C-alpha cells in the first residue's frame, strides 16, 4: 500500500511540469503590438490580445488624397489576424536573449497583390494626365499654349503605408498622402528649343514669314500658285533640301518640251533656281528666274522667291521645320 502511494505521488510530481509547460508564461517586459502580455500564460495572452486588438484590426481603412477618399475593408485585402500566434511570438521573444522591454509585431497576414490592387485603384482615381506645352501657329504670330502638370501618387509608398497600418491595432486607419506632380515631356520653357524654326506662307498677302524661337525673324515676298494650280493649304514640314536641284518635269502639258525630262540643276531651262526646300507632293520653296512674278499668283503650285531671298532663307531652315500655308 505504501509503495502504491509513493508511486502515485511520484506520478503527480512528474506530471506537474508537463501541465505547466503546456501553458507557459511570457517573460516580463514583453508586449505584442503594444499590448502588455508580461507574465501572462499563452492562453491569457491570447485572450487579451484578441479582446484589445480585434476591433482595431478589423476596422476598415481609408486613404484621402487630392480631396477624394478611398475606403477598403480588411477582408478585401485578404487580411487575417491570429491572437494565438501573436501570443506565441511574444513568448518566443521573451525566451530569446534580450535586454529591456520587447514589443513584437502582431501576427497578421494579407495578400500583397490585393494591397497593390488597392493602391492602383487609388492611383487611377486621382490621376490627371500632364499636358504638353504646344504652339498655336498663325500666319502672322506664334502663340504659346502653357503646359500643365499632371497628378499621380507614389504607389510603392502607399503599399508600404497600408501594410504597416494593417499590422498595428492602434494605428489610425484614416491615411492621408500627398499627390505627386507628373511633368509633361514638353514644358512651356522648352518650347523655344522644340520649335526653334517655323515658316508660315500667307497666300493672300504673298508673304513668307520666318520665326525663330517663336518670334518673327524675317519676312520675304513670294509668288504662289496660279488659278488652277493653287498652292495647297495646311500644316506641313520641310521634307528635303537641295542646292541647284535638278528638275524632273511632270507629265503635264505645261511642262512643254521638257515633259517627263530631267533638267540639270543650274541650267537656264531649269525653273528651280538656286535652292529647293521640298514641302509636299512636289510643292516646295525655290528661287525663280522671273522676279517680277513675286507678289502674284504665278506658279504651278510652288512658292517662288527671288534668288537672293531663297539663298538667304536656305541655311536658316532645317529639314523638319514646321510649315503653315494659309490665306
C-alpha positions as a LaTeX table, in Angstrom:
\begin{tabular}{lrrr}
\hline
Residue & $x$ (\AA) & $y$ (\AA) & $z$ (\AA) \\
\hline
Unk1 & 0.00 & 0.00 & 0.00 \\
Unk2 & 2.79 & 2.40 & 0.94 \\
Unk3 & 4.52 & 1.53 & $-2.32$ \\
Unk4 & 1.40 & 2.38 & $-4.32$ \\
Unk5 & 1.10 & 5.75 & $-2.54$ \\
Unk6 & 4.72 & 6.60 & $-3.27$ \\
Unk7 & 4.25 & 5.72 & $-6.93$ \\
Unk8 & 1.15 & 7.95 & $-7.11$ \\
Unk9 & 2.98 & 10.91 & $-5.55$ \\
Unk10 & 5.87 & 10.35 & $-7.93$ \\
Unk11 & 3.44 & 10.38 & $-10.85$ \\
Unk12 & 1.97 & 13.71 & $-9.74$ \\
Unk13 & 5.42 & 15.17 & $-9.25$ \\
Unk14 & 6.42 & 14.19 & $-12.78$ \\
Unk15 & 3.11 & 15.35 & $-14.32$ \\
Unk16 & 3.16 & 18.83 & $-12.79$ \\
Unk17 & 5.88 & 20.29 & $-15.04$ \\
Unk18 & 4.04 & 18.93 & $-18.10$ \\
Unk19 & 0.89 & 20.85 & $-17.18$ \\
Unk20 & 2.93 & 23.97 & $-16.56$ \\
Unk21 & 4.80 & 23.54 & $-19.86$ \\
Unk22 & 1.51 & 23.24 & $-21.77$ \\
Unk23 & 0.62 & 26.83 & $-20.90$ \\
Unk24 & 3.88 & 28.63 & $-20.12$ \\
Unk25 & 4.12 & 32.23 & $-19.05$ \\
Unk26 & 5.52 & 35.03 & $-21.13$ \\
Unk27 & 8.60 & 36.76 & $-19.76$ \\
Unk28 & 8.32 & 40.13 & $-18.03$ \\
Unk29 & 8.66 & 43.25 & $-20.17$ \\
Unk30 & 7.18 & 41.71 & $-23.33$ \\
Unk31 & 4.38 & 43.25 & $-25.40$ \\
Unk32 & 2.70 & 42.27 & $-28.66$ \\
Unk33 & 1.55 & 45.08 & $-30.93$ \\
Unk34 & 1.86 & 47.46 & $-27.99$ \\
Unk35 & $-0.29$ & 45.22 & $-25.75$ \\
Unk36 & 1.48 & 44.27 & $-22.50$ \\
Unk37 & 1.47 & 40.49 & $-22.07$ \\
Unk38 & 4.13 & 40.27 & $-19.34$ \\
Unk39 & 3.83 & 37.23 & $-17.04$ \\
Unk40 & 0.66 & 36.01 & $-18.78$ \\
Unk41 & 0.16 & 32.44 & $-19.87$ \\
Unk42 & $-0.23$ & 31.84 & $-23.58$ \\
Unk43 & $-3.97$ & 31.41 & $-23.10$ \\
Unk44 & $-4.28$ & 34.61 & $-21.09$ \\
Unk45 & $-2.15$ & 36.49 & $-23.59$ \\
Unk46 & $-4.20$ & 35.14 & $-26.49$ \\
Unk47 & $-7.45$ & 36.27 & $-24.88$ \\
Unk48 & $-6.09$ & 39.70 & $-24.01$ \\
Unk49 & $-4.68$ & 40.30 & $-27.48$ \\
Unk50 & $-7.91$ & 39.12 & $-29.11$ \\
Unk51 & $-10.02$ & 41.39 & $-26.90$ \\
Unk52 & $-7.91$ & 44.53 & $-27.28$ \\
Unk53 & $-6.78$ & 44.18 & $-30.88$ \\
Unk54 & $-9.73$ & 42.61 & $-32.67$ \\
Unk55 & $-11.80$ & 45.75 & $-33.18$ \\
Unk56 & $-8.88$ & 47.82 & $-34.39$ \\
Unk57 & $-7.57$ & 45.08 & $-36.64$ \\
Unk58 & $-10.92$ & 44.62 & $-38.37$ \\
Unk59 & $-11.66$ & 48.31 & $-38.86$ \\
Unk60 & $-11.85$ & 49.46 & $-42.49$ \\
Unk61 & $-9.05$ & 51.58 & $-43.86$ \\
Unk62 & $-9.34$ & 54.73 & $-45.94$ \\
Unk63 & $-6.92$ & 56.89 & $-47.89$ \\
Unk64 & $-7.56$ & 60.56 & $-48.57$ \\
Unk65 & $-5.72$ & 62.24 & $-51.41$ \\
Unk66 & $-6.48$ & 65.26 & $-53.57$ \\
Unk67 & $-9.85$ & 65.74 & $-51.88$ \\
Unk68 & $-11.02$ & 62.18 & $-52.52$ \\
Unk69 & $-11.49$ & 59.31 & $-50.06$ \\
Unk70 & $-10.92$ & 55.66 & $-50.94$ \\
Unk71 & $-12.33$ & 53.11 & $-48.46$ \\
Unk72 & $-11.29$ & 49.46 & $-48.28$ \\
Unk73 & $-12.33$ & 46.73 & $-45.83$ \\
Unk74 & $-9.68$ & 44.42 & $-44.44$ \\
Unk75 & $-11.30$ & 41.31 & $-45.89$ \\
Unk76 & $-10.91$ & 42.85 & $-49.34$ \\
Unk77 & $-7.16$ & 42.79 & $-48.74$ \\
Unk78 & $-7.14$ & 39.12 & $-47.74$ \\
Unk79 & $-6.39$ & 40.20 & $-44.16$ \\
Unk80 & $-6.16$ & 37.65 & $-41.34$ \\
Unk81 & $-5.14$ & 38.12 & $-37.68$ \\
Unk82 & $-4.17$ & 35.40 & $-35.20$ \\
Unk83 & $-4.16$ & 36.27 & $-31.50$ \\
Unk84 & $-2.73$ & 32.87 & $-30.52$ \\
Unk85 & 0.20 & 33.15 & $-32.92$ \\
Unk86 & 0.80 & 36.69 & $-31.71$ \\
Unk87 & 0.97 & 35.38 & $-28.13$ \\
Unk88 & 3.35 & 32.62 & $-29.17$ \\
Unk89 & 5.53 & 35.21 & $-30.93$ \\
Unk90 & 5.64 & 37.22 & $-27.68$ \\
Unk91 & 6.58 & 34.12 & $-25.70$ \\
Unk92 & 9.40 & 33.25 & $-28.11$ \\
Unk93 & 10.74 & 36.79 & $-27.92$ \\
Unk94 & 10.81 & 36.57 & $-24.13$ \\
Unk95 & 12.72 & 33.29 & $-24.22$ \\
Unk96 & 15.33 & 34.68 & $-26.62$ \\
Unk97 & 18.22 & 36.67 & $-25.11$ \\
Unk98 & 17.24 & 40.33 & $-24.77$ \\
Unk99 & 17.75 & 43.42 & $-22.67$ \\
Unk100 & 14.99 & 45.86 & $-21.81$ \\
Unk101 & 11.35 & 45.76 & $-22.94$ \\
Unk102 & 10.40 & 43.85 & $-26.08$ \\
Unk103 & 7.47 & 44.69 & $-28.35$ \\
Unk104 & 6.83 & 42.17 & $-31.10$ \\
Unk105 & 4.51 & 42.80 & $-34.04$ \\
Unk106 & 1.17 & 41.05 & $-34.08$ \\
Unk107 & 0.79 & 38.04 & $-36.32$ \\
Unk108 & $-1.13$ & 39.24 & $-39.35$ \\
Unk109 & $-1.27$ & 38.13 & $-42.95$ \\
Unk110 & $-2.68$ & 39.79 & $-46.04$ \\
Unk111 & $-2.42$ & 39.47 & $-49.79$ \\
Unk112 & 0.23 & 41.85 & $-51.08$ \\
Unk113 & $-1.30$ & 41.64 & $-54.55$ \\
Unk114 & $-4.60$ & 42.91 & $-53.14$ \\
Unk115 & $-2.89$ & 45.79 & $-51.34$ \\
Unk116 & $-1.16$ & 46.66 & $-54.61$ \\
Unk117 & $-4.52$ & 46.48 & $-56.41$ \\
Unk118 & $-5.94$ & 48.92 & $-53.86$ \\
Unk119 & $-3.01$ & 51.27 & $-54.45$ \\
Unk120 & $-3.66$ & 51.00 & $-58.20$ \\
Unk121 & $-7.31$ & 51.92 & $-57.62$ \\
Unk122 & $-6.31$ & 55.00 & $-55.62$ \\
Unk123 & $-3.74$ & 55.97 & $-58.24$ \\
Unk124 & $-6.26$ & 55.69 & $-61.08$ \\
Unk125 & $-8.83$ & 57.62 & $-59.08$ \\
Unk126 & $-6.62$ & 60.67 & $-58.67$ \\
Unk127 & $-4.58$ & 60.51 & $-61.87$ \\
Unk128 & $-4.59$ & 63.54 & $-64.10$ \\
Unk129 & $-2.58$ & 63.30 & $-67.31$ \\
Unk130 & 0.01 & 66.01 & $-67.89$ \\
Unk131 & $-0.48$ & 68.30 & $-70.86$ \\
Unk132 & 2.44 & 69.19 & $-73.06$ \\
Unk133 & 3.05 & 72.80 & $-73.89$ \\
Unk134 & 2.44 & 73.47 & $-77.57$ \\
Unk135 & 2.43 & 76.24 & $-80.09$ \\
Unk136 & $-0.58$ & 77.69 & $-81.84$ \\
Unk137 & 0.80 & 78.65 & $-85.23$ \\
Unk138 & $-0.89$ & 81.51 & $-87.04$ \\
Unk139 & 0.26 & 83.13 & $-90.26$ \\
Unk140 & 1.46 & 86.28 & $-88.53$ \\
Unk141 & 2.30 & 85.11 & $-85.00$ \\
Unk142 & 3.10 & 82.11 & $-82.84$ \\
Unk143 & 1.20 & 81.75 & $-79.57$ \\
Unk144 & 2.30 & 79.57 & $-76.65$ \\
Unk145 & $-0.16$ & 77.19 & $-75.01$ \\
Unk146 & 1.15 & 76.62 & $-71.48$ \\
Unk147 & 1.94 & 73.16 & $-70.20$ \\
Unk148 & 0.03 & 71.66 & $-67.28$ \\
Unk149 & 1.46 & 69.30 & $-64.69$ \\
Unk150 & $-0.34$ & 66.02 & $-64.20$ \\
Unk151 & $-1.10$ & 64.30 & $-60.89$ \\
Unk152 & $-0.38$ & 60.85 & $-59.54$ \\
Unk153 & 0.67 & 59.14 & $-56.29$ \\
Unk154 & 3.65 & 57.15 & $-55.09$ \\
Unk155 & 2.07 & 53.70 & $-55.22$ \\
Unk156 & 5.03 & 52.00 & $-53.57$ \\
Unk157 & 4.81 & 54.37 & $-50.60$ \\
Unk158 & 1.07 & 53.74 & $-50.27$ \\
Unk159 & 1.56 & 49.95 & $-50.33$ \\
Unk160 & 4.14 & 50.30 & $-47.55$ \\
Unk161 & 1.88 & 52.59 & $-45.50$ \\
Unk162 & $-1.13$ & 50.27 & $-45.82$ \\
Unk163 & 0.97 & 47.20 & $-44.97$ \\
Unk164 & 2.37 & 48.87 & $-41.84$ \\
Unk165 & $-1.05$ & 50.08 & $-40.73$ \\
Unk166 & $-2.63$ & 46.64 & $-41.10$ \\
Unk167 & $-0.24$ & 45.23 & $-38.50$ \\
Unk168 & $-0.85$ & 47.90 & $-35.86$ \\
Unk169 & $-4.18$ & 47.79 & $-33.99$ \\
Unk170 & $-3.54$ & 51.25 & $-32.56$ \\
Unk171 & $-2.72$ & 52.86 & $-35.90$ \\
Unk172 & $-5.10$ & 55.48 & $-37.26$ \\
Unk173 & $-6.78$ & 53.89 & $-40.25$ \\
Unk174 & $-7.55$ & 57.17 & $-41.94$ \\
Unk175 & $-4.49$ & 57.57 & $-44.11$ \\
Unk176 & $-3.57$ & 60.74 & $-45.93$ \\
Unk177 & $-0.99$ & 61.06 & $-48.69$ \\
Unk178 & 0.14 & 63.91 & $-50.87$ \\
Unk179 & $-0.22$ & 63.69 & $-54.65$ \\
Unk180 & 2.88 & 63.65 & $-56.83$ \\
Unk181 & 3.25 & 66.05 & $-59.76$ \\
Unk182 & 3.73 & 64.43 & $-63.17$ \\
Unk183 & 5.77 & 66.60 & $-65.50$ \\
Unk184 & 4.93 & 66.74 & $-69.23$ \\
Unk185 & 7.52 & 65.89 & $-71.86$ \\
Unk186 & 7.39 & 69.40 & $-73.30$ \\
Unk187 & 7.28 & 72.29 & $-70.85$ \\
Unk188 & 6.48 & 75.88 & $-71.68$ \\
Unk189 & 10.10 & 76.82 & $-71.10$ \\
Unk190 & 11.32 & 74.28 & $-73.66$ \\
Unk191 & 9.02 & 75.39 & $-76.49$ \\
Unk192 & 11.58 & 77.74 & $-77.98$ \\
Unk193 & 14.03 & 74.87 & $-78.35$ \\
Unk194 & 11.40 & 72.41 & $-79.57$ \\
Unk195 & 10.14 & 74.91 & $-82.17$ \\
Unk196 & 13.34 & 76.76 & $-82.93$ \\
Unk197 & 12.26 & 77.46 & $-86.50$ \\
Unk198 & 8.80 & 77.86 & $-88.03$ \\
Unk199 & 7.81 & 79.04 & $-91.51$ \\
Unk200 & 4.40 & 80.41 & $-92.48$ \\
Unk201 & 3.27 & 81.18 & $-96.01$ \\
Unk202 & 0.49 & 83.75 & $-96.38$ \\
Unk203 & $-1.02$ & 83.13 & $-99.82$ \\
Unk204 & $-3.36$ & 86.10 & $-99.62$ \\
Unk205 & $-0.61$ & 88.60 & $-98.88$ \\
Unk206 & 2.21 & 86.82 & $-100.75$ \\
Unk207 & 4.42 & 86.71 & $-97.66$ \\
Unk208 & 6.74 & 84.07 & $-96.23$ \\
Unk209 & 7.44 & 84.65 & $-92.56$ \\
Unk210 & 10.36 & 83.08 & $-90.74$ \\
Unk211 & 10.04 & 82.65 & $-86.97$ \\
Unk212 & 12.99 & 81.89 & $-84.73$ \\
Unk213 & 12.44 & 80.92 & $-81.08$ \\
Unk214 & 8.73 & 81.71 & $-81.57$ \\
Unk215 & 9.45 & 85.30 & $-82.62$ \\
Unk216 & 9.20 & 86.81 & $-86.08$ \\
Unk217 & 12.70 & 86.93 & $-87.53$ \\
Unk218 & 12.25 & 87.88 & $-91.17$ \\
Unk219 & 9.58 & 88.40 & $-93.85$ \\
Unk220 & 10.03 & 87.68 & $-97.57$ \\
Unk221 & 7.87 & 88.35 & $-100.61$ \\
Unk222 & 6.74 & 85.29 & $-102.57$ \\
Unk223 & 4.66 & 84.17 & $-105.51$ \\
Unk224 & 2.15 & 81.35 & $-105.09$ \\
Unk225 & 0.12 & 79.05 & $-107.30$ \\
Unk226 & $-1.79$ & 80.47 & $-110.23$ \\
Unk227 & $-5.53$ & 79.76 & $-110.67$ \\
Unk228 & $-5.89$ & 76.05 & $-111.41$ \\
Unk229 & $-2.52$ & 75.33 & $-109.75$ \\
Unk230 & $-3.33$ & 76.50 & $-106.25$ \\
Unk231 & $-0.65$ & 76.17 & $-103.58$ \\
Unk232 & $-2.02$ & 73.66 & $-101.03$ \\
Unk233 & $-3.01$ & 74.90 & $-97.58$ \\
Unk234 & $-2.40$ & 73.17 & $-94.27$ \\
Unk235 & 0.29 & 72.20 & $-91.80$ \\
Unk236 & 3.37 & 70.58 & $-93.31$ \\
Unk237 & 7.12 & 70.47 & $-92.76$ \\
Unk238 & 10.29 & 70.83 & $-94.80$ \\
Unk239 & 10.93 & 67.36 & $-96.21$ \\
Unk240 & 14.16 & 67.83 & $-98.14$ \\
Unk241 & 16.61 & 70.46 & $-99.32$ \\
Unk242 & 18.93 & 70.88 & $-102.30$ \\
Unk243 & 21.32 & 73.41 & $-103.82$ \\
Unk244 & 20.82 & 73.93 & $-107.57$ \\
Unk245 & 18.47 & 70.94 & $-107.77$ \\
Unk246 & 17.71 & 69.04 & $-110.95$ \\
Unk247 & 14.14 & 69.45 & $-112.14$ \\
Unk248 & 12.14 & 66.38 & $-113.10$ \\
Unk249 & 9.49 & 67.86 & $-115.35$ \\
Unk250 & 6.00 & 66.47 & $-114.70$ \\
Unk251 & 3.89 & 64.59 & $-117.22$ \\
Unk252 & 1.79 & 67.69 & $-117.80$ \\
Unk253 & 1.15 & 69.92 & $-120.82$ \\
Unk254 & 2.51 & 72.98 & $-119.04$ \\
Unk255 & 5.99 & 71.36 & $-118.93$ \\
Unk256 & 6.13 & 71.79 & $-122.71$ \\
Unk257 & 9.17 & 70.32 & $-124.42$ \\
Unk258 & 10.63 & 69.21 & $-121.08$ \\
Unk259 & 7.70 & 66.94 & $-120.25$ \\
Unk260 & 8.98 & 63.85 & $-118.32$ \\
Unk261 & 12.55 & 65.06 & $-118.77$ \\
Unk262 & 15.19 & 65.69 & $-116.11$ \\
Unk263 & 16.62 & 69.16 & $-116.45$ \\
Unk264 & 20.04 & 69.57 & $-114.78$ \\
Unk265 & 20.38 & 71.93 & $-111.85$ \\
Unk266 & 21.82 & 75.34 & $-112.61$ \\
Unk267 & 20.78 & 75.31 & $-116.28$ \\
Unk268 & 18.83 & 78.23 & $-117.71$ \\
Unk269 & 15.93 & 75.91 & $-118.61$ \\
Unk270 & 15.55 & 74.75 & $-115.00$ \\
Unk271 & 12.80 & 76.79 & $-113.22$ \\
Unk272 & 14.08 & 75.73 & $-109.77$ \\
Unk273 & 16.68 & 78.43 & $-109.32$ \\
Unk274 & 19.49 & 78.26 & $-106.77$ \\
Unk275 & 17.79 & 76.45 & $-103.85$ \\
Unk276 & 15.00 & 73.98 & $-103.16$ \\
Unk277 & 13.09 & 73.24 & $-99.93$ \\
Unk278 & 10.51 & 70.49 & $-100.53$ \\
Unk279 & 7.20 & 70.58 & $-98.66$ \\
Unk280 & 4.57 & 68.17 & $-100.04$ \\
Unk281 & 3.74 & 66.29 & $-103.25$ \\
Unk282 & 6.29 & 68.08 & $-105.41$ \\
Unk283 & 5.43 & 71.50 & $-103.98$ \\
Unk284 & 8.28 & 73.43 & $-102.42$ \\
Unk285 & 10.07 & 76.73 & $-101.98$ \\
Unk286 & 12.55 & 77.69 & $-104.69$ \\
Unk287 & 14.19 & 80.60 & $-106.44$ \\
Unk288 & 12.70 & 81.95 & $-109.65$ \\
Unk289 & 14.07 & 83.35 & $-112.87$ \\
Unk290 & 11.04 & 85.65 & $-113.06$ \\
Unk291 & 11.47 & 88.00 & $-110.08$ \\
Unk292 & 8.70 & 90.20 & $-111.42$ \\
Unk293 & 6.19 & 87.46 & $-110.55$ \\
Unk294 & 6.78 & 87.95 & $-106.81$ \\
Unk295 & 3.60 & 89.21 & $-105.19$ \\
Unk296 & 1.28 & 87.38 & $-107.58$ \\
Unk297 & $-0.35$ & 84.04 & $-108.33$ \\
Unk298 & 2.02 & 82.81 & $-110.95$ \\
Unk299 & 3.48 & 79.37 & $-110.16$ \\
Unk300 & 2.28 & 75.84 & $-110.75$ \\
Unk301 & 1.81 & 75.36 & $-107.00$ \\
Unk302 & 5.27 & 76.09 & $-105.62$ \\
Unk303 & 6.32 & 79.07 & $-103.54$ \\
Unk304 & 8.64 & 81.27 & $-105.56$ \\
Unk305 & 11.23 & 83.61 & $-104.10$ \\
Unk306 & 13.84 & 85.85 & $-105.62$ \\
Unk307 & 17.22 & 84.16 & $-105.87$ \\
Unk308 & 18.86 & 86.41 & $-103.23$ \\
Unk309 & 15.97 & 85.76 & $-100.85$ \\
Unk310 & 15.91 & 81.99 & $-101.29$ \\
Unk311 & 19.69 & 81.85 & $-100.83$ \\
Unk312 & 19.28 & 83.89 & $-97.64$ \\
Unk313 & 16.46 & 81.69 & $-96.32$ \\
Unk314 & 18.02 & 78.33 & $-97.16$ \\
Unk315 & 20.54 & 77.96 & $-94.28$ \\
Unk316 & 18.03 & 79.28 & $-91.76$ \\
Unk317 & 15.51 & 76.47 & $-92.33$ \\
Unk318 & 16.50 & 72.90 & $-91.38$ \\
Unk319 & 14.73 & 69.78 & $-92.61$ \\
Unk320 & 11.75 & 69.08 & $-90.35$ \\
Unk321 & 10.83 & 72.75 & $-89.89$ \\
Unk322 & 7.05 & 73.14 & $-89.45$ \\
Unk323 & 5.38 & 74.99 & $-92.34$ \\
Unk324 & 1.90 & 76.51 & $-92.21$ \\
Unk325 & 0.32 & 77.54 & $-95.52$ \\
Unk326 & $-2.88$ & 79.55 & $-95.41$ \\
Unk327 & $-4.71$ & 82.62 & $-96.64$ \\
\hline
\end{tabular}
